[in-house]
CSV table of C-alpha atoms in Angstrom, one decimal:
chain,number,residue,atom,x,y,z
V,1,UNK,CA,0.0,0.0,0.0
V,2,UNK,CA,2.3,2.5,1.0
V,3,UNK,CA,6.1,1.1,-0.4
V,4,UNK,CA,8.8,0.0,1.6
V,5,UNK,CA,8.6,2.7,4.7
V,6,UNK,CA,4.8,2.6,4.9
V,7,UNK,CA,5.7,0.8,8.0
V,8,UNK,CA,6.6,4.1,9.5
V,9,UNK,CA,3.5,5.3,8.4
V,10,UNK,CA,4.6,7.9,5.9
V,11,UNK,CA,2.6,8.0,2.7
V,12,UNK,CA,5.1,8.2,-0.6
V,13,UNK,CA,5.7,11.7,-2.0
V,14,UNK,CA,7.6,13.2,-4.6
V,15,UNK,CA,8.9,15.4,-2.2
V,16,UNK,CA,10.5,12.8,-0.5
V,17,UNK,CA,12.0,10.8,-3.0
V,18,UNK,CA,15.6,10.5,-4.4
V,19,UNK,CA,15.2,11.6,-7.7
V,20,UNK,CA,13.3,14.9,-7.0
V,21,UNK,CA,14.5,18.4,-6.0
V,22,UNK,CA,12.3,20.5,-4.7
V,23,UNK,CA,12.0,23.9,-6.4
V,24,UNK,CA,13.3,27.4,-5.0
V,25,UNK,CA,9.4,28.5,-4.8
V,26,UNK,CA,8.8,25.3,-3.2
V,27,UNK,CA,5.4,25.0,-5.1
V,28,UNK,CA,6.7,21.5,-7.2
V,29,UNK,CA,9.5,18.7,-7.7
V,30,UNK,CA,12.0,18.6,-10.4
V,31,UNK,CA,12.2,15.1,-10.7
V,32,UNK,CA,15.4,13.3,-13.4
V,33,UNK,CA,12.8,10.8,-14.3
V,34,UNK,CA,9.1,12.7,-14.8
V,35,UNK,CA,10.5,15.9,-15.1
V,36,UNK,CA,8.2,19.2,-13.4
V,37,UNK,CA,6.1,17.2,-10.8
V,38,UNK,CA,3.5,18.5,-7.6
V,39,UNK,CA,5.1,17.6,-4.3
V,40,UNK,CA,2.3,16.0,-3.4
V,41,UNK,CA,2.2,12.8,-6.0
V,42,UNK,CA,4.4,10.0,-6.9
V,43,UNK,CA,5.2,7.7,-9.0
V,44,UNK,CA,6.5,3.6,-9.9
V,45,UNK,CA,10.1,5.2,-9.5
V,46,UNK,CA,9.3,6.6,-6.1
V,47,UNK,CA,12.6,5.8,-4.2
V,48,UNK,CA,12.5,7.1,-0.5
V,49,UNK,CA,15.1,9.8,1.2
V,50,UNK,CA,15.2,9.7,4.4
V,51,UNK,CA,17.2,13.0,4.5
V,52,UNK,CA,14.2,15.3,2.5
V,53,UNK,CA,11.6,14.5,5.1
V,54,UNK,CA,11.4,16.8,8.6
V,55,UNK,CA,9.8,15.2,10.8
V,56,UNK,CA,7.6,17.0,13.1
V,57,UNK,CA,8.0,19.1,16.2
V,58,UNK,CA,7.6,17.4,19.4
V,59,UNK,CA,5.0,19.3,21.9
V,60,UNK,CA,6.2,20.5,25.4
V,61,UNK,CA,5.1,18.7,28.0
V,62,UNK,CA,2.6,20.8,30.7
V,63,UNK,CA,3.9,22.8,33.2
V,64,UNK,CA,2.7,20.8,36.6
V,65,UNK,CA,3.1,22.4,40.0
V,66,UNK,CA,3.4,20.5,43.6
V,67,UNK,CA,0.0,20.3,43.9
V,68,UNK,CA,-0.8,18.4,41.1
V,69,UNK,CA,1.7,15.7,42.7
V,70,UNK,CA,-0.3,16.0,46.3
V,71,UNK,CA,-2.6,13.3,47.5
């Protein structure tokens, strides 16, 4: 369904794969193989780059005070 890191659950993008580079405007993918591309689609030579995707921000914990350690 997803390719060989739909384990991870990351859904295939051009903007992830190997043979794209995304544009200065950042609006598509020059891909070597399909040529001008959206970031967004993919294709049957969709190899995945680990170093084009960033990843999320993790959330800060809450603040807790003493009393929400008190019994």
């Amino acid at each position: 369904m997803f390719g060989a890191h739909g384990e991870n659950g990351i859904a295939p993008k051009c903007a992830y794969c190997r043979h794209g580079t995304l544009s200065a405007d950042k609006t598509s993918v020059l891909c070597k193989k399909r040529g001008v591309v959206s970031p967004d689609g993919r294709c049957r030579k969709y190899k995945y780059d680990i170093l084009k995707r960033q990843p999320p921000h993790r959330q800060k914990p809450p603040a807790f005070s003493e009393a929400d350690f008190e019994l």
